[in-house]
Amino acid sequence: MTDPSDALAIAADIRQGRRSAVSVMTATIAAIEVRDTSINSVTRIFGPRAVAEAERIDRRIAAGDDPGPLAGVPFGVKDLFDVTGEVTTAGSVVLRESPPATHDAAVVARLRAAGAIPVASLNMDEFAYGFATDNAHYGITRNPHDPARLAGGSSGGSAAAVAAGLLPLTLGSDTNGSIRVPASLCGVWGLKPTFGSVPREGAYPFAASLDVVGPFAGTLDDLRVAYEVMAGGPMPELPAVSDLRVVRLGGWFAANVSEPLVRAIEAVVAHLGGVETVELPEIARARAASFLITAAEGGNLHLPRLRRHALRYDPATRDRLIAGAMLPSATLVQAHRFRGWFREQVHALFRSADVLIAPATVGEAPLIDQPTIVVDGQVVSARANLGLYTQPLSLAGVPILSAPLLGTGGLPLGLQLIAAPGREAALFALAGALAKAGLVGRVPLPASKGR
């Protein structure tokens, strides 16, 4: 039977008549209803409408039409993407009484035009503010590799649904690492595209000057096709890996890294024949600037609603939004000024490098009952600090692919592959070579937790 985590294989089966889109959809819905109870990645199933869309796909195929490269493929959306006829809650009860969306989000519409079918909304940190997917209203999303651990966030439901084999493709958003962190902790592929290259219309915003939307997938080929559909066209031809200049980020990105992650990255470096290590300046200030910009933009976006409905927010989210709205404007101006300088420092590296590599998180997923990590010898909150290696890079607006490392001997760990704006093709070329070498790829669930 076709792997339910392989979108392109599912689409091929449907187009060639080996399976119907309806049978795929009903099996997907049944799997979610039974198996997601222990993970909590899904907040709502679009059951009848998804089956009706699958019936339309089957009729088109019977009539000789080709519905597209993702014909009949079920996908899920982080609950901040508009889906026609559904209420977009962005992980909050504050928006539950909002009217249903009258149009699909731009990327949802593009995926549907390629034949894919939205089947579920997925759990997230309230209003995308956090790295844990610990939601006061919809519960915690658990890591499929160990349900006692966090899935990461804020797109934790999107990563966990793919990791669990419930959905082959999902949509997430990344402001400070909200695709890269959960992809790393759940052992799946994730892509934060170049800022501005994929339309955000119909996606509930968090920090408009940083927000990016992107896909999660179980295979690299699926990730590439989903990205190309979302971006509105194919990437340029992938470069030869032998022509890529790969550089490793050190300093900040080498401190606090767990031993298994160090070993896995060293294996990648050895396969590449050794790579130069460079340090970016002022990383701590870059992370602080990212914090400030996010807090200020998010806080001011929510301030009118906070004045009316503050008690309906998750207290942890509410307090940070209020604090952000109170930041002096001069502080935000300084943060943006620094951002411009730091972006120049990152972009300058690409004069002598094609791809930068860095860890995605400090180590494996934290325990739910002890949601902390150790940074510089101090025990700190995971919800606020899992983006240690992702937040600074968000300031540069560059594309970053989160590649799940293999051979770590334990829970999933991830590697960030970073390129210059518009150079996603270089990321996919390097990721493909590392996958062929058996160094990266979707991390299989332990046998006791598999299908």
CSV table of C-alpha atoms in Angstrom, one decimal:
chain,number,residue,atom,x,y,z
A,1,MET,CA,0.0,0.0,0.0
A,2,THR,CA,1.2,3.5,-0.8
A,3,ASP,CA,2.9,5.3,2.2
A,4,PRO,CA,0.3,7.8,3.5
A,5,SER,CA,3.2,10.1,4.2
A,6,ASP,CA,4.2,10.3,0.5
A,7,ALA,CA,2.1,13.0,-1.3
A,8,LEU,CA,3.5,12.4,-4.8
A,9,ALA,CA,2.9,8.7,-4.5
A,10,ILE,CA,-0.6,9.2,-3.4
A,11,ALA,CA,-1.3,11.6,-6.3
A,12,ALA,CA,0.2,9.1,-8.8
A,13,ASP,CA,-2.0,6.3,-7.5
A,14,ILE,CA,-5.1,8.5,-7.8
A,15,ARG,CA,-4.3,9.8,-11.2
A,16,GLN,CA,-3.6,6.3,-12.5
A,17,GLY,CA,-6.7,4.8,-11.0
A,18,ARG,CA,-5.0,2.5,-8.4
A,19,ARG,CA,-6.9,4.3,-5.7
A,20,SER,CA,-9.7,6.8,-5.6
A,21,ALA,CA,-9.4,10.2,-4.0
A,22,VAL,CA,-12.4,9.3,-1.9
A,23,SER,CA,-10.8,6.2,-0.5
A,24,VAL,CA,-7.7,8.2,0.4
A,25,MET,CA,-9.7,10.9,2.1
A,26,THR,CA,-11.9,8.6,4.1
A,27,ALA,CA,-8.8,6.6,5.3
A,28,THR,CA,-7.1,9.9,6.3
A,29,ILE,CA,-10.1,11.0,8.3
A,30,ALA,CA,-10.4,7.7,10.0
A,31,ALA,CA,-6.7,7.7,10.9
A,32,ILE,CA,-6.9,11.2,12.4
A,33,GLU,CA,-10.0,10.3,14.4
A,34,VAL,CA,-8.4,7.2,15.9
A,35,ARG,CA,-4.7,8.1,16.2
A,36,ASP,CA,-4.6,11.8,16.9
A,37,THR,CA,-6.2,11.3,20.3
A,38,SER,CA,-2.8,10.6,21.7
A,39,ILE,CA,-1.0,13.5,19.9
A,40,ASN,CA,-3.6,16.3,19.6
A,41,SER,CA,-2.3,17.8,16.4
A,42,VAL,CA,-5.7,18.4,14.8
A,43,THR,CA,-8.2,21.0,16.1
A,44,ARG,CA,-10.9,20.5,13.5
A,45,ILE,CA,-11.7,18.0,10.7
A,46,PHE,CA,-13.3,19.4,7.5
A,47,GLY,CA,-14.9,15.9,6.9
A,48,PRO,CA,-17.9,16.3,4.6
A,49,ARG,CA,-16.4,19.0,2.5
A,50,ALA,CA,-13.1,17.2,2.1
A,51,VAL,CA,-14.9,14.0,1.0
A,52,ALA,CA,-17.0,16.1,-1.4
A,53,GLU,CA,-13.8,17.6,-2.9
A,54,ALA,CA,-12.4,14.2,-3.3
A,55,GLU,CA,-15.5,13.1,-5.2
A,56,ARG,CA,-14.9,16.0,-7.6
A,57,ILE,CA,-11.3,14.9,-8.1
A,58,ASP,CA,-12.5,11.4,-9.0
A,59,ARG,CA,-15.1,12.7,-11.4
A,60,ARG,CA,-12.5,14.8,-13.2
A,61,ILE,CA,-10.1,11.9,-13.5
A,62,ALA,CA,-13.0,9.7,-14.9
A,63,ALA,CA,-13.6,12.4,-17.4
A,64,GLY,CA,-10.0,12.3,-18.6
A,65,ASP,CA,-8.8,15.5,-16.8
A,66,ASP,CA,-5.6,15.8,-14.9
A,67,PRO,CA,-6.4,17.6,-11.6
A,68,GLY,CA,-2.8,18.5,-11.0
A,69,PRO,CA,0.5,17.2,-9.4
A,70,LEU,CA,-1.2,16.9,-6.0
A,71,ALA,CA,-4.4,15.3,-7.2
A,72,GLY,CA,-6.4,14.1,-4.2
A,73,VAL,CA,-3.6,14.6,-1.7
A,74,PRO,CA,-5.0,15.5,1.8
A,75,PHE,CA,-3.3,18.4,3.6
A,76,GLY,CA,-3.7,20.2,6.8
A,77,VAL,CA,-3.4,23.9,7.7
A,78,LYS,CA,-2.1,25.6,10.8
A,79,ASP,CA,-5.2,27.2,12.2
A,80,LEU,CA,-4.3,30.7,11.0
A,81,PHE,CA,-4.9,30.0,7.3
A,82,ASP,CA,-8.3,30.9,5.9
A,83,VAL,CA,-10.3,28.0,4.4
A,84,THR,CA,-13.5,29.0,2.7
A,85,GLY,CA,-16.5,28.3,4.9
A,86,GLU,CA,-14.4,27.7,8.1
A,87,VAL,CA,-13.7,30.0,11.0
A,88,THR,CA,-10.0,30.9,11.4
A,89,THR,CA,-9.3,31.0,15.1
A,90,ALA,CA,-5.5,31.3,15.1
A,91,GLY,CA,-5.4,29.0,18.1
A,92,SER,CA,-7.6,31.3,20.2
A,93,VAL,CA,-11.2,31.3,21.6
A,94,VAL,CA,-11.1,35.1,21.0
A,95,LEU,CA,-11.9,34.5,17.3
A,96,ARG,CA,-14.3,31.6,17.6
A,97,GLU,CA,-17.4,33.8,16.9
A,98,SER,CA,-15.8,35.4,13.9
A,99,PRO,CA,-17.6,34.8,10.5
A,100,PRO,CA,-16.4,31.9,8.4
A,101,ALA,CA,-13.8,32.8,5.7
A,102,THR,CA,-15.2,33.8,2.4
A,103,HIS,CA,-12.0,33.0,0.5
A,104,ASP,CA,-9.2,30.5,0.8
A,105,ALA,CA,-5.8,31.9,1.9
A,106,ALA,CA,-3.6,32.4,-1.2
A,107,VAL,CA,-1.5,29.3,-0.6
A,108,VAL,CA,-4.5,27.2,0.2
A,109,ALA,CA,-6.1,28.2,-3.1
A,110,ARG,CA,-2.9,27.4,-5.0
A,111,LEU,CA,-2.6,23.9,-3.4
A,112,ARG,CA,-6.3,23.3,-4.2
A,113,ALA,CA,-5.7,24.4,-7.8
A,114,ALA,CA,-2.9,21.7,-7.9
A,115,GLY,CA,-5.5,19.1,-6.8
A,116,ALA,CA,-4.7,18.9,-3.0
A,117,ILE,CA,-7.6,18.9,-0.5
A,118,PRO,CA,-7.6,20.7,2.9
A,119,VAL,CA,-8.9,18.2,5.5
A,120,ALA,CA,-8.0,19.6,8.9
A,121,SER,CA,-6.9,22.7,10.9
A,122,LEU,CA,-3.9,22.1,13.1
A,123,ASN,CA,-3.0,23.1,16.6
A,124,MET,CA,-0.7,26.0,17.3
A,125,ASP,CA,0.5,28.3,20.1
A,126,GLU,CA,-2.2,31.0,20.5
A,127,PHE,CA,-1.7,33.6,17.8
A,128,ALA,CA,1.6,31.9,17.0
A,129,TYR,CA,3.3,33.3,20.0
A,130,GLY,CA,5.5,30.5,21.4
A,131,PHE,CA,7.8,27.5,20.5
A,132,ALA,CA,5.8,24.8,22.4
A,133,THR,CA,2.3,24.4,21.0
A,134,ASP,CA,1.1,24.5,24.5
A,135,ASN,CA,-2.3,26.0,24.0
A,136,ALA,CA,-4.5,26.9,26.9
A,137,HIS,CA,-7.7,26.5,24.8
A,138,TYR,CA,-6.9,23.5,22.6
A,139,GLY,CA,-4.4,21.6,24.7
A,140,ILE,CA,-0.7,20.5,24.1
A,141,THR,CA,0.4,18.9,20.9
A,142,ARG,CA,2.5,15.9,21.8
A,143,ASN,CA,5.6,14.7,20.0
A,144,PRO,CA,4.8,11.5,18.0
A,145,HIS,CA,8.2,10.2,18.7
A,146,ASP,CA,7.6,10.4,22.5
A,147,PRO,CA,4.2,11.7,23.7
A,148,ALA,CA,5.8,12.8,26.9
A,149,ARG,CA,7.7,15.5,25.0
A,150,LEU,CA,6.8,18.8,23.2
A,151,ALA,CA,6.3,18.9,19.5
A,152,GLY,CA,7.7,22.4,19.3
A,153,GLY,CA,5.9,25.4,17.9
A,154,SER,CA,4.2,27.5,17.1
A,155,SER,CA,3.4,25.2,14.1
A,156,GLY,CA,3.6,22.1,16.3
A,157,GLY,CA,0.4,20.6,15.1
A,158,SER,CA,1.6,20.9,11.5
A,159,ALA,CA,4.9,19.1,12.2
A,160,ALA,CA,3.4,16.4,14.5
A,161,ALA,CA,0.7,15.5,11.9
A,162,VAL,CA,3.3,14.7,9.3
A,163,ALA,CA,5.6,13.0,11.8
A,164,ALA,CA,2.7,10.7,12.9
A,165,GLY,CA,1.9,9.8,9.3
A,166,LEU,CA,-1.6,11.4,9.5
A,167,LEU,CA,-1.0,13.8,6.7
A,168,PRO,CA,1.6,13.9,3.9
A,169,LEU,CA,1.6,17.8,3.7
A,170,THR,CA,0.8,20.6,6.1
A,171,LEU,CA,1.1,24.4,6.2
A,172,GLY,CA,2.8,26.4,8.8
A,173,SER,CA,4.2,29.9,9.5
A,174,ASP,CA,7.6,31.0,10.6
A,175,THR,CA,8.3,34.3,12.3
A,176,ASN,CA,11.2,33.4,14.6
A,177,GLY,CA,11.5,29.7,13.9
A,178,SER,CA,8.0,28.3,14.1
A,179,ILE,CA,8.5,26.0,11.1
A,180,ARG,CA,12.1,25.1,11.7
A,181,VAL,CA,11.9,24.3,15.4
A,182,PRO,CA,8.9,21.8,15.3
A,183,ALA,CA,10.3,20.3,12.0
A,184,SER,CA,13.5,19.6,13.9
A,185,LEU,CA,11.9,18.2,17.0
A,186,CYS,CA,9.5,16.0,15.1
A,187,GLY,CA,11.9,14.7,12.5
A,188,VAL,CA,10.3,16.0,9.3
A,189,TRP,CA,11.1,18.4,6.5
A,190,GLY,CA,10.2,22.1,6.8
A,191,LEU,CA,10.9,25.1,4.7
A,192,LYS,CA,10.9,28.8,5.6
A,193,PRO,CA,11.0,30.4,2.1
A,194,THR,CA,12.6,33.8,1.2
A,195,PHE,CA,10.7,36.6,2.9
A,196,GLY,CA,8.0,37.8,0.5
A,197,SER,CA,8.4,35.0,-2.0
A,198,VAL,CA,5.2,33.2,-1.0
A,199,PRO,CA,1.9,35.1,-0.6
A,200,ARG,CA,0.6,35.6,3.0
A,201,GLU,CA,-2.9,36.8,2.1
A,202,GLY,CA,-5.5,35.0,4.2
A,203,ALA,CA,-2.9,34.0,6.8
A,204,TYR,CA,-3.6,35.6,10.2
A,205,PRO,CA,-0.6,37.8,10.9
A,206,PHE,CA,1.7,37.9,14.0
A,207,ALA,CA,4.7,40.2,13.1
A,208,ALA,CA,4.2,41.4,9.6
A,209,SER,CA,7.8,42.4,9.0
A,210,LEU,CA,9.0,38.9,9.8
A,211,ASP,CA,6.1,36.5,9.0
A,212,VAL,CA,6.7,33.8,6.3
A,213,VAL,CA,4.4,30.9,5.4
A,214,GLY,CA,5.8,27.5,4.3
A,215,PRO,CA,5.2,23.8,4.0
A,216,PHE,CA,6.1,20.7,6.1
A,217,ALA,CA,6.4,17.3,4.4
A,218,GLY,CA,7.5,13.7,4.9
A,219,THR,CA,9.7,13.6,1.8
A,220,LEU,CA,12.0,16.2,0.3
A,221,ASP,CA,10.3,15.8,-3.1
A,222,ASP,CA,6.9,16.5,-1.6
A,223,LEU,CA,8.4,19.6,0.1
A,224,ARG,CA,9.8,20.8,-3.2
A,225,VAL,CA,6.5,20.4,-5.1
A,226,ALA,CA,4.5,22.0,-2.3
A,227,TYR,CA,6.8,25.0,-2.2
A,228,GLU,CA,6.7,25.4,-6.0
A,229,VAL,CA,2.9,25.3,-6.0
A,230,MET,CA,2.8,27.8,-3.1
A,231,ALA,CA,5.3,30.1,-4.8
A,232,GLY,CA,3.4,30.0,-8.1
A,233,GLY,CA,6.0,28.4,-10.3
A,234,PRO,CA,9.0,26.0,-10.5
A,235,MET,CA,12.4,26.8,-9.0
A,236,PRO,CA,15.4,27.2,-11.3
A,237,GLU,CA,17.3,24.1,-12.2
A,238,LEU,CA,19.1,22.7,-9.1
A,239,PRO,CA,22.8,23.5,-9.1
A,240,ALA,CA,25.4,20.7,-9.0
A,241,VAL,CA,26.3,19.9,-5.4
A,242,SER,CA,30.0,19.9,-6.3
A,243,ASP,CA,29.6,23.6,-7.2
A,244,LEU,CA,28.1,24.6,-3.9
A,245,ARG,CA,30.3,26.3,-1.4
A,246,VAL,CA,29.1,25.2,2.1
A,247,VAL,CA,30.1,27.1,5.2
A,248,ARG,CA,29.4,26.2,8.8
A,249,LEU,CA,28.2,28.8,11.3
A,250,GLY,CA,30.2,28.7,14.5
A,251,GLY,CA,30.4,30.7,17.7
A,252,TRP,CA,26.8,31.2,18.9
A,253,PHE,CA,25.7,28.3,16.8
A,254,ALA,CA,28.3,25.9,18.3
A,255,ALA,CA,27.6,26.8,22.0
A,256,ASN,CA,25.0,24.8,23.9
A,257,VAL,CA,24.7,22.1,21.3
A,258,SER,CA,23.9,18.6,22.6
A,259,GLU,CA,26.5,15.9,22.0
A,260,PRO,CA,24.3,13.8,19.7
A,261,LEU,CA,23.7,16.9,17.6
A,262,VAL,CA,27.4,17.7,17.5
A,263,ARG,CA,28.1,14.2,16.2
A,264,ALA,CA,25.4,14.3,13.6
A,265,ILE,CA,26.6,17.7,12.3
A,266,GLU,CA,30.2,16.4,12.2
A,267,ALA,CA,29.1,13.5,10.1
A,268,VAL,CA,27.5,16.0,7.6
A,269,VAL,CA,30.7,18.1,7.6
A,270,ALA,CA,32.9,14.9,7.1
A,271,HIS,CA,30.7,13.9,4.1
A,272,LEU,CA,31.2,17.3,2.5
A,273,GLY,CA,34.9,16.9,2.9
A,274,GLY,CA,35.3,19.4,5.6
A,275,VAL,CA,33.9,23.0,5.5
A,276,GLU,CA,35.1,26.4,6.7
A,277,THR,CA,33.6,27.7,9.9
A,278,VAL,CA,32.6,31.4,10.2
A,279,GLU,CA,31.0,33.5,12.9
A,280,LEU,CA,28.3,36.1,12.5
A,281,PRO,CA,28.8,39.2,14.6
A,282,GLU,CA,26.4,40.4,17.3
A,283,ILE,CA,24.1,37.3,17.3
A,284,ALA,CA,22.9,38.0,20.9
A,285,ARG,CA,21.8,41.5,19.8
A,286,ALA,CA,20.2,40.0,16.6
A,287,ARG,CA,18.1,37.7,18.8
A,288,ALA,CA,17.1,40.6,21.1
A,289,ALA,CA,16.1,42.7,18.0
A,290,SER,CA,14.0,39.8,16.8
A,291,PHE,CA,12.3,39.6,20.2
A,292,LEU,CA,11.6,43.3,20.3
A,293,ILE,CA,10.2,43.6,16.8
A,294,THR,CA,8.0,40.5,17.3
A,295,ALA,CA,6.7,41.7,20.6
A,296,ALA,CA,6.0,45.3,19.4
A,297,GLU,CA,4.3,44.3,16.1
A,298,GLY,CA,2.3,41.5,17.7
A,299,GLY,CA,1.3,43.7,20.7
A,300,ASN,CA,0.1,46.6,18.6
A,301,LEU,CA,-1.8,44.3,16.3
A,302,HIS,CA,-3.7,42.9,19.2
A,303,LEU,CA,-4.0,46.0,21.4
A,304,PRO,CA,-7.6,46.9,20.3
A,305,ARG,CA,-8.9,43.4,20.9
A,306,LEU,CA,-6.9,43.1,24.2
A,307,ARG,CA,-8.7,46.2,25.5
A,308,ARG,CA,-12.1,44.5,24.9
A,309,HIS,CA,-11.3,40.8,25.6
A,310,ALA,CA,-8.1,40.5,27.6
A,311,LEU,CA,-9.4,37.8,29.9
A,312,ARG,CA,-10.2,35.5,27.0
A,313,TYR,CA,-6.5,35.3,25.9
A,314,ASP,CA,-4.1,32.6,27.2
A,315,PRO,CA,-2.5,34.5,30.1
A,316,ALA,CA,1.0,33.7,28.9
A,317,THR,CA,0.2,35.1,25.5
A,318,ARG,CA,-1.8,38.1,26.8
A,319,ASP,CA,1.0,39.3,29.1
A,320,ARG,CA,3.7,39.2,26.4
A,321,LEU,CA,1.4,41.0,23.9
A,322,ILE,CA,0.6,43.7,26.4
A,323,ALA,CA,4.3,44.1,27.2
A,324,GLY,CA,5.1,44.4,23.5
A,325,ALA,CA,2.5,47.0,23.0
A,326,MET,CA,4.1,49.1,25.7
A,327,LEU,CA,7.6,49.2,24.2
A,328,PRO,CA,8.8,52.7,23.4
A,329,SER,CA,8.7,53.5,19.7
A,330,ALA,CA,12.4,54.5,20.0
A,331,THR,CA,13.3,51.0,21.0
A,332,LEU,CA,11.5,49.6,17.9
A,333,VAL,CA,13.3,52.1,15.7
A,334,GLN,CA,16.7,51.0,17.1
A,335,ALA,CA,15.8,47.3,16.6
A,336,HIS,CA,14.9,47.9,13.0
A,337,ARG,CA,18.1,49.9,12.4
A,338,PHE,CA,20.1,47.1,13.8
A,339,ARG,CA,18.2,44.6,11.7
A,340,GLY,CA,19.2,46.4,8.6
A,341,TRP,CA,22.9,46.3,9.6
A,342,PHE,CA,22.7,42.6,10.6
A,343,ARG,CA,20.9,41.6,7.4
A,344,GLU,CA,23.9,43.1,5.5
A,345,GLN,CA,26.3,40.9,7.6
A,346,VAL,CA,24.4,37.8,6.8
A,347,HIS,CA,24.0,38.6,3.1
A,348,ALA,CA,27.8,39.4,2.9
A,349,LEU,CA,28.5,35.8,3.8
A,350,PHE,CA,27.0,34.7,0.5
A,351,ARG,CA,29.7,36.4,-1.5
A,352,SER,CA,31.9,33.4,-0.5
A,353,ALA,CA,29.3,30.8,0.3
A,354,ASP,CA,26.2,29.3,-1.3
A,355,VAL,CA,24.8,27.5,1.7
A,356,LEU,CA,25.4,28.0,5.5
A,357,ILE,CA,24.7,25.2,7.9
A,358,ALA,CA,23.7,25.5,11.6
A,359,PRO,CA,21.7,23.5,14.2
A,360,ALA,CA,18.0,24.2,14.4
A,361,THR,CA,17.7,23.6,18.2
A,362,VAL,CA,20.1,22.9,21.0
A,363,GLY,CA,18.9,19.3,21.2
A,364,GLU,CA,16.0,17.0,21.5
A,365,ALA,CA,12.4,17.9,22.4
A,366,PRO,CA,11.9,18.9,26.0
A,367,LEU,CA,9.6,17.0,28.3
A,368,ILE,CA,6.1,18.4,28.7
A,369,ASP,CA,6.3,18.1,32.5
A,370,GLN,CA,9.7,19.9,32.5
A,371,PRO,CA,9.5,22.3,29.5
A,372,THR,CA,13.0,23.7,29.9
A,373,ILE,CA,16.4,23.7,28.1
A,374,VAL,CA,19.8,24.6,29.3
A,375,VAL,CA,21.5,27.7,27.8
A,376,ASP,CA,24.9,28.8,29.0
A,377,GLY,CA,24.5,26.6,32.1
A,378,GLN,CA,21.2,28.1,33.1
A,379,VAL,CA,17.8,26.3,33.0
A,380,VAL,CA,15.5,28.4,30.9
A,381,SER,CA,11.9,28.2,29.6
A,382,ALA,CA,11.6,26.1,26.4
A,383,ARG,CA,8.6,28.0,25.2
A,384,ALA,CA,10.6,31.2,25.0
A,385,ASN,CA,14.0,29.9,24.1
A,386,LEU,CA,13.7,27.0,21.7
A,387,GLY,CA,14.4,29.5,19.0
A,388,LEU,CA,17.9,30.2,20.1
A,389,TYR,CA,19.4,29.3,16.7
A,390,THR,CA,16.4,30.3,14.5
A,391,GLN,CA,15.4,33.8,15.8
A,392,PRO,CA,18.6,35.7,14.8
A,393,LEU,CA,18.5,34.4,11.2
A,394,SER,CA,14.9,35.5,10.8
A,395,LEU,CA,16.1,39.1,10.6
A,396,ALA,CA,17.8,38.5,7.3
A,397,GLY,CA,14.8,37.3,5.4
A,398,VAL,CA,16.7,34.4,3.8
A,399,PRO,CA,15.3,31.0,2.9
A,400,ILE,CA,16.0,28.2,5.4
A,401,LEU,CA,15.3,24.5,5.0
A,402,SER,CA,15.1,22.4,8.2
A,403,ALA,CA,16.5,19.0,7.4
A,404,PRO,CA,15.9,16.1,9.8
A,405,LEU,CA,19.1,14.4,10.8
A,406,LEU,CA,19.4,10.6,10.7
A,407,GLY,CA,21.7,8.4,12.7
A,408,THR,CA,21.4,10.4,15.9
A,409,GLY,CA,20.7,7.4,18.0
A,410,GLY,CA,17.7,8.9,19.7
A,411,LEU,CA,15.0,11.5,19.3
A,412,PRO,CA,14.9,13.8,16.2
A,413,LEU,CA,17.3,16.6,15.7
A,414,GLY,CA,17.4,19.1,12.9
A,415,LEU,CA,19.9,21.0,10.7
A,416,GLN,CA,19.2,24.5,9.2
A,417,LEU,CA,20.4,24.9,5.6
A,418,ILE,CA,20.5,28.6,4.8
A,419,ALA,CA,20.9,30.4,1.4
A,420,ALA,CA,20.8,33.9,0.0
A,421,PRO,CA,17.3,35.3,-0.9
A,422,GLY,CA,15.8,33.5,-3.8
A,423,ARG,CA,18.3,30.6,-3.7
A,424,GLU,CA,16.0,27.9,-2.5
A,425,ALA,CA,17.3,25.7,-5.3
A,426,ALA,CA,20.7,25.5,-3.6
A,427,LEU,CA,19.0,24.3,-0.4
A,428,PHE,CA,17.1,21.5,-2.2
A,429,ALA,CA,20.3,20.5,-4.0
A,430,LEU,CA,22.3,20.1,-0.9
A,431,ALA,CA,19.5,18.5,1.0
A,432,GLY,CA,19.0,16.0,-1.8
A,433,ALA,CA,22.7,15.1,-1.7
A,434,LEU,CA,22.7,14.6,2.1
A,435,ALA,CA,19.5,12.5,1.8
A,436,LYS,CA,21.1,10.3,-0.8
A,437,ALA,CA,24.1,9.8,1.5
A,438,GLY,CA,21.7,8.7,4.3
A,439,LEU,CA,22.5,11.6,6.6
A,440,VAL,CA,19.1,13.4,6.5
A,441,GLY,CA,15.5,12.2,6.0
A,442,ARG,CA,12.2,11.9,7.8
A,443,VAL,CA,12.9,10.2,11.1
A,444,PRO,CA,10.8,7.0,11.4
A,445,LEU,CA,8.7,6.6,14.5
A,446,PRO,CA,9.7,3.9,17.0
A,447,ALA,CA,8.1,0.6,16.2
A,448,SER,CA,5.8,0.8,19.2
A,449,LYS,CA,4.4,4.2,18.0
A,450,GLY,CA,4.2,3.4,14.2
A,451,ARG,CA,1.2,2.7,12.2
